[in-house]
CSV table of C-alpha atoms in Angstrom, one decimal:
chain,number,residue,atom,x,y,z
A,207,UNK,CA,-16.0,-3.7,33.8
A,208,UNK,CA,-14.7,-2.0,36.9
A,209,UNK,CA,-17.4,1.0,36.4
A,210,UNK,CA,-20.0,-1.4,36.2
A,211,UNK,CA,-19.1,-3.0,39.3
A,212,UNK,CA,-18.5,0.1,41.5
A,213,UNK,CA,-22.3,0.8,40.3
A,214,UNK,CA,-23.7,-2.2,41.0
A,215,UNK,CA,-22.2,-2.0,44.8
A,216,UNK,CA,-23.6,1.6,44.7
A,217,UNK,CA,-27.5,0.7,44.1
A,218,UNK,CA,-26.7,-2.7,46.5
A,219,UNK,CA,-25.4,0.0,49.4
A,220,UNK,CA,-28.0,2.2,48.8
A,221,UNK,CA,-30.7,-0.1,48.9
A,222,UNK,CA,-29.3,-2.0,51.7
A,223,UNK,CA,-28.8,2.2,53.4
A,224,UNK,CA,-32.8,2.6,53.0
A,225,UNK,CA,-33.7,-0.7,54.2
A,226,UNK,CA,-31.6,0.1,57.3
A,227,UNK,CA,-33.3,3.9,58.1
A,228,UNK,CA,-36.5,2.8,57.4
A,229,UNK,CA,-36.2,-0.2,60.4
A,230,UNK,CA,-34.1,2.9,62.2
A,231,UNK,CA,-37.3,4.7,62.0
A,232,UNK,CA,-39.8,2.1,63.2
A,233,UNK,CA,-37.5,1.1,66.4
A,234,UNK,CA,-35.8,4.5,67.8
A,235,UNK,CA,-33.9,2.2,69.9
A,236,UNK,CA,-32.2,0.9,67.8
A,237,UNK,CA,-28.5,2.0,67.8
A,238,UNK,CA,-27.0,-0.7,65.6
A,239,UNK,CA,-29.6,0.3,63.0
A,240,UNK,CA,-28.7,3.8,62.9
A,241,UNK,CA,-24.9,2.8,62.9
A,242,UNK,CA,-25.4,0.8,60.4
A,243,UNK,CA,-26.7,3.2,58.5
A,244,UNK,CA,-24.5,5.8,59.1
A,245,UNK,CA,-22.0,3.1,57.5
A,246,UNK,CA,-23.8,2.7,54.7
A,247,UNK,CA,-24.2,6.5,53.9
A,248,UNK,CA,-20.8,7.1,53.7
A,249,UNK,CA,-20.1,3.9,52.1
A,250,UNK,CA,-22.8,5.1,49.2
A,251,UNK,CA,-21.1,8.7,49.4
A,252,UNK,CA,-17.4,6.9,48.1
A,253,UNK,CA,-19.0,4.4,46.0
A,254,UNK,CA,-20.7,8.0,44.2
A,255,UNK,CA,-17.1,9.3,43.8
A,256,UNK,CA,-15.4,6.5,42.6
A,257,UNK,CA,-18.2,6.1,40.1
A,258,UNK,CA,-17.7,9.5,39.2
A,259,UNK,CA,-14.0,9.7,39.4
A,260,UNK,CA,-13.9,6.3,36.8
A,261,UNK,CA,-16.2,8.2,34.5
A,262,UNK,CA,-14.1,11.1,34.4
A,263,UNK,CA,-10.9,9.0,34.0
A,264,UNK,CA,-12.7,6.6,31.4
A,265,UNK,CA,-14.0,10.3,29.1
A,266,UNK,CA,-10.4,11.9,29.4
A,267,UNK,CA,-8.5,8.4,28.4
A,268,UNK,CA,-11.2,8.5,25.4
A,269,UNK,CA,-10.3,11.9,24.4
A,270,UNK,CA,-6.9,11.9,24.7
A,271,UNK,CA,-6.8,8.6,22.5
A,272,UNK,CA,-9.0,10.2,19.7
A,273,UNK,CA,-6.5,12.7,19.8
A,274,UNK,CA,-3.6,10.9,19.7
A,275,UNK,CA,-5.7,9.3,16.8
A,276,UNK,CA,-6.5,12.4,14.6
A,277,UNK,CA,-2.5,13.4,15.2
A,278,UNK,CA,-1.1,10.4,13.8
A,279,UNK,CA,-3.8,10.5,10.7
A,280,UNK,CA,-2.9,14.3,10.3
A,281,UNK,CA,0.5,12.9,10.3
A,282,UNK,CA,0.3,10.0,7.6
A,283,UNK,CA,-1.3,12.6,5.6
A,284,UNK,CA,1.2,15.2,5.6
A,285,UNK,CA,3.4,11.9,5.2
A,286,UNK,CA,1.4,10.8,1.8
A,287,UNK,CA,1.2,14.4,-0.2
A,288,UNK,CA,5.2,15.1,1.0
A,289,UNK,CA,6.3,12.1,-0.2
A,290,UNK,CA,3.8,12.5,-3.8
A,291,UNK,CA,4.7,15.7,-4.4
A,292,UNK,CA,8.4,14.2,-3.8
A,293,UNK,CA,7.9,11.7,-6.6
A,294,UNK,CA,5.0,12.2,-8.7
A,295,UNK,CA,5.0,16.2,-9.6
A,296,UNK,CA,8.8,15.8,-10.5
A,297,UNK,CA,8.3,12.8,-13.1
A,298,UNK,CA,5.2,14.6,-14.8
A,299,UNK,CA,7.3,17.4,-15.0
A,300,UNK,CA,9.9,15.4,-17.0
A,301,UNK,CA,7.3,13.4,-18.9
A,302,UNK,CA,6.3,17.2,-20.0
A,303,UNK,CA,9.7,18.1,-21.3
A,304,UNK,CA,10.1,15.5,-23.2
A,305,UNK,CA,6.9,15.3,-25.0
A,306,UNK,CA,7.8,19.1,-25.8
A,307,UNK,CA,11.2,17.2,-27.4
A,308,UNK,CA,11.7,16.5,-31.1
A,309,UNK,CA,11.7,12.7,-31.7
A,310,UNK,CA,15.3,12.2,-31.7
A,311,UNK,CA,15.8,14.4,-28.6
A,312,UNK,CA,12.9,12.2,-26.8
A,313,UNK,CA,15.1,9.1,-27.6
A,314,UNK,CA,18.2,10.4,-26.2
A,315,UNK,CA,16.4,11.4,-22.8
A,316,UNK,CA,14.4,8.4,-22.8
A,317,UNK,CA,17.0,6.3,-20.6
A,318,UNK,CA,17.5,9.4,-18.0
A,319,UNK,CA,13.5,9.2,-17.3
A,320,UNK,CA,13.0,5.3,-16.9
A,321,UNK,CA,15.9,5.7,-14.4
A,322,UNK,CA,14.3,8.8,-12.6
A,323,UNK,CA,10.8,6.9,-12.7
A,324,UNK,CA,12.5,4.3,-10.8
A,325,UNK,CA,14.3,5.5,-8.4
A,326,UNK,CA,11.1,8.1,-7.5
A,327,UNK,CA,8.9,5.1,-7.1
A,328,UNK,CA,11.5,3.4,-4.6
A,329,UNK,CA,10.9,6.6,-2.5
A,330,UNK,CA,7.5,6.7,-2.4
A,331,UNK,CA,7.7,2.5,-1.2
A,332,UNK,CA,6.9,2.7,2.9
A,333,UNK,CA,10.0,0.1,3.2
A,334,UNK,CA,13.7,0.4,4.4
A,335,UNK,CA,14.9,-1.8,1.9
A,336,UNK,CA,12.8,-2.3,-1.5
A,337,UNK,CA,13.8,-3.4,-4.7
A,338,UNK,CA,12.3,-2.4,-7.7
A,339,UNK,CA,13.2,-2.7,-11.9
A,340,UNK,CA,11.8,-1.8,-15.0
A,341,UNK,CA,11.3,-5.2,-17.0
A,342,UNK,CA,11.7,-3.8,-20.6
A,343,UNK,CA,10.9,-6.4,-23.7
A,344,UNK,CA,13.8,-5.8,-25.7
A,345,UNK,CA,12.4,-6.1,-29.2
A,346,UNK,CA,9.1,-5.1,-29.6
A,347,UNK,CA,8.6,-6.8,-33.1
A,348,UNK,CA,9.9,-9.7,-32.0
A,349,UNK,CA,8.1,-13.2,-32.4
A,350,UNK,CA,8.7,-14.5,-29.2
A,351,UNK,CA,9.9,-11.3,-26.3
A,352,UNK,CA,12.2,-11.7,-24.0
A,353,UNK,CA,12.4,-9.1,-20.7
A,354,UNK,CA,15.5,-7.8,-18.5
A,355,UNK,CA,15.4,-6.0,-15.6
A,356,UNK,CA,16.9,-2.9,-16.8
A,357,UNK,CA,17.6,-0.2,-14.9
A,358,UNK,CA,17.2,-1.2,-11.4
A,359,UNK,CA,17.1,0.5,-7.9
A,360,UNK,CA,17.9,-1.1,-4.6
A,361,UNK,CA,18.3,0.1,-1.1
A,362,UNK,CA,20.0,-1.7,1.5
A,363,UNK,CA,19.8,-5.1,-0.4
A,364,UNK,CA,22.8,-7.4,-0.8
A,365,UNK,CA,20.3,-9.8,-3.6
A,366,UNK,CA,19.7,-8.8,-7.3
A,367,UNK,CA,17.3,-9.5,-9.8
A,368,UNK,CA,18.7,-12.4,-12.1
A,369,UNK,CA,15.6,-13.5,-14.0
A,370,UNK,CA,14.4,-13.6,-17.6
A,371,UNK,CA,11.7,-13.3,-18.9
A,372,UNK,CA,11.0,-15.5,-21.9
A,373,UNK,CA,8.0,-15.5,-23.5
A,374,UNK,CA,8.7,-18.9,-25.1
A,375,UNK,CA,8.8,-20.4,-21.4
A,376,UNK,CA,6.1,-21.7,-20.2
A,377,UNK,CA,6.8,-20.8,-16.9
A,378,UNK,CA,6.5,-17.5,-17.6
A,379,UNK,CA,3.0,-17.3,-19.3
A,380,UNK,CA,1.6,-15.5,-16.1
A,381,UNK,CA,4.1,-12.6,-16.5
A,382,UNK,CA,3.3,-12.2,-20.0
A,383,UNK,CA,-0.7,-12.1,-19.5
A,384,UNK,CA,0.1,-9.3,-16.8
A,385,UNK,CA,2.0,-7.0,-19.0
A,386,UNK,CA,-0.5,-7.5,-21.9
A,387,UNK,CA,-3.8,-8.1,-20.2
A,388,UNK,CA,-4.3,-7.1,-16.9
A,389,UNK,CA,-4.9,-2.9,-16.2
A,390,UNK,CA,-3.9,-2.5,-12.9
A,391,UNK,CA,-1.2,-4.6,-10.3
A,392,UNK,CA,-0.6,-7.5,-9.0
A,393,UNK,CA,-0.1,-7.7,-5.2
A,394,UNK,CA,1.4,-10.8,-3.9
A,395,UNK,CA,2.4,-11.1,0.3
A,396,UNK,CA,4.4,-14.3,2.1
A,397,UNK,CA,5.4,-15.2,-0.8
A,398,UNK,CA,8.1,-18.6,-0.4
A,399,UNK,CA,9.8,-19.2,-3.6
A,400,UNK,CA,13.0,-21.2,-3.9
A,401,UNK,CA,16.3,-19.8,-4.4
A,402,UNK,CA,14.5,-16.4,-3.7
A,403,UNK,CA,15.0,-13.7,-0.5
A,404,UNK,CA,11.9,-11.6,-1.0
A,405,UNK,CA,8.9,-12.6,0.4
A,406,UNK,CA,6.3,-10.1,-1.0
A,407,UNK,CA,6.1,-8.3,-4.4
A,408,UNK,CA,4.1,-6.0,-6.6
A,409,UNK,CA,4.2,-5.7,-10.5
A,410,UNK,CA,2.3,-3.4,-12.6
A,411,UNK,CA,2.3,-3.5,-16.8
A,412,UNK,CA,3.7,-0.6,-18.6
A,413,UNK,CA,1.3,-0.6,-21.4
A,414,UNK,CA,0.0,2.3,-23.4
A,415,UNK,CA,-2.6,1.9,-26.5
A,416,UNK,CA,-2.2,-1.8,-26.9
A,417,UNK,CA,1.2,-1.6,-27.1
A,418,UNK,CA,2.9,-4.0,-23.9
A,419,UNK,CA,6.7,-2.2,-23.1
A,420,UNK,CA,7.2,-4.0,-20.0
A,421,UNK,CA,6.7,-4.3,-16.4
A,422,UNK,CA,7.3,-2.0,-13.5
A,423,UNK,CA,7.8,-4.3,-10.6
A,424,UNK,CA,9.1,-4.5,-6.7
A,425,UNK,CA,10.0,-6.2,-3.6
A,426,UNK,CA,10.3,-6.6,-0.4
A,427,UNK,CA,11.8,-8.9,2.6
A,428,UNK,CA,8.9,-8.4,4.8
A,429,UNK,CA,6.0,-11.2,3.6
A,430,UNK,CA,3.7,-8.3,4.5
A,431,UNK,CA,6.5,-5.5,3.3
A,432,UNK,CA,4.0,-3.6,0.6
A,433,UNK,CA,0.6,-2.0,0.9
A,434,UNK,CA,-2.3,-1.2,-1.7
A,435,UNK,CA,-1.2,2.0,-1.6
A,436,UNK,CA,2.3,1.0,-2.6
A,437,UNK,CA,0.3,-1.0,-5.0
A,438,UNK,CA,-1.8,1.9,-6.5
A,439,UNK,CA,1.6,4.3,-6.4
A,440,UNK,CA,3.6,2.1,-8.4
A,441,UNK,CA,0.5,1.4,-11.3
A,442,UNK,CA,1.0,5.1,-11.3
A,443,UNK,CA,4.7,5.5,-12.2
A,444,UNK,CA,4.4,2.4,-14.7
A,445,UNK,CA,1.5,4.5,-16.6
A,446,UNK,CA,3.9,7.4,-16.8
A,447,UNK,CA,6.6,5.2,-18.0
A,448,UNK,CA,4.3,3.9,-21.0
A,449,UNK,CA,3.4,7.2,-21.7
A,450,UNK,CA,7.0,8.0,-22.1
A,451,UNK,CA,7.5,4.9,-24.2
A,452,UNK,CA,4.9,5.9,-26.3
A,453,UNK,CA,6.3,9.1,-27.0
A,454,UNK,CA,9.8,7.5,-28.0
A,455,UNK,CA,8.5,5.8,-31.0
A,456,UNK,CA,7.7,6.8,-34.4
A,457,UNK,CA,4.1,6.7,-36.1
A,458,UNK,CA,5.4,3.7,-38.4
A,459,UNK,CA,7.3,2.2,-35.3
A,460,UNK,CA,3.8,1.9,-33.1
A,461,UNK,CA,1.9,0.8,-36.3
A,462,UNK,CA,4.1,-2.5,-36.5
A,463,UNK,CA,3.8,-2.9,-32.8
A,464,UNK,CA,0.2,-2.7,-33.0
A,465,UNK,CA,0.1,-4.9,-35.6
A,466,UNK,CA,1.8,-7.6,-33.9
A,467,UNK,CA,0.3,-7.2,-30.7
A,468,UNK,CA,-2.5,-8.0,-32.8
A,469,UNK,CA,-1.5,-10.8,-33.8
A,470,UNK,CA,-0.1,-12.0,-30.7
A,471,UNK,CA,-3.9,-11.4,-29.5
A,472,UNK,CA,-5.7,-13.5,-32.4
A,473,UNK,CA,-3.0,-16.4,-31.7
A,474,UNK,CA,-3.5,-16.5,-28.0
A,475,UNK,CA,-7.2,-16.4,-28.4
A,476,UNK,CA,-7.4,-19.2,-31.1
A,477,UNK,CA,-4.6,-21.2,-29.1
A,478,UNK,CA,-7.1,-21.1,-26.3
A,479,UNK,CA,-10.3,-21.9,-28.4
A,480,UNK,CA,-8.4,-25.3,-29.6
């Protein structure tokens, strides 16, 4: 705005300069005239600088911010692949060890990696103090499932989970068409629930080949306190956690699972049709 004033008194000055030597010209005797536009040339001449001097100032404040832009993005993304590299080359290098592992050997690790797929997905969470469990249906086979938040990771949180899931609740139908339904996450921000300190949350299914182990979920005290891209990182870790699931289990164990799960699926889908 200030530029376009300084010009607007510029082309004001300088016609008012000409109008001035041009009556200069027709009456020599004129002194006033020819002070006046004296005046008005060397008004023109500081108007011209500060025009220029403003447009100089206005081009360096424009590059110096799209640096300052292009250093913060180079930042953030030396930020992104440290911390991916931090968390997500180190679990696929455990899931790879232990699908090189017998069966029984698989087991036996099996508890080690959900806790190391939990605490790496806490790191990559851009928050000071997240909260984040594995919700793991305790008997696959089971008529009616029942989740617990087991293991857990926490940083700088005085609050723990205390729910459970139970798939005989009504209450808890949404939870259970997540884990068995949905593909990707569930993003939820300013969130008010009573009795509860976080104020945003994320969960993600951990489900491989039909088969629904659980849910990989997390929170924050910030109602704006998780991003899509926490959203994306954590469907990423609760993938990796199926897959490691699925490798615990025996060929007869994920038959019977499938077969339920199938026949959870034809229940709900006739319950709905009545």
């Amino acid at each position: 705005m200030t530029i376009v004033i300084v010009r607007i008194l510029i082309a004001v000055v300088g016609v008012t300069s000409g109008l001035l030597a041009y009556f200069a010209i027709l009456d020599s005797t004129a002194v006033g005239l020819k002070l006046g536009t004296g005046i008005g040339g060397g008004v023109l001449a500081v108007l011209t600088f500060i025009s220029w001097f403003c447009d100089d100032a206005a081009k360096r404040i424009k590059e110096t911010a799209a640096k300052t832009l292009e250093e913060e993005l180079s930042a953030e993304r030396i930020r992104i692949a440290t911390a991916t590299n931090g968390a997500f080359l180190p679990t696929l290098n455990s899931l790879q060890q232990l699908a090189t592992m017998d069966l029984p050997d698989r087991r036996s690790e099996l508890s080690g990696f959900r806790q190391e797929v939990i605490d790496r997905a806490s790191d990559l969470l851009q928050n000071d103090a997240p909260r984040i469990a594995y919700f793991r249906v305790e008997n696959l086979l089971a008529p009616s499932r029942v989740m617990r938040p087991k293991p857990v990771s926490q940083k700088n949180r005085t609050d723990e989970f205390t729910t459970l899931f139970d798939e005989s609740n009504p209450d808890h139908a949404e939870v259970w068409s997540l884990i068995d339904e949905l593909d990707s996450a569930v993003l939820r921000t300013d969130v008010d629930l009573p009795g509860r300190d976080y104020r945003c949350f994320v969960s993600a299914p951990v489900r491989a080949g039909g088969m629904a182990f659980g849910m990989l979920t997390a929170n924050t005290l910030e109602a704006e306190g998780l991003s899509r891209e926490d959203r994306d990182n954590i469907v990423v870790m609760a993938r990796m956690l199926a897959a490691a699931e699925g490798l615990s289990l025996s060929t007869t164990e994920r038959r019977s699972i499938l077969q339920v799960s199938e026949s959870r699926s034809t229940m709900k889908e006739e319950g709905g049709a009545a």
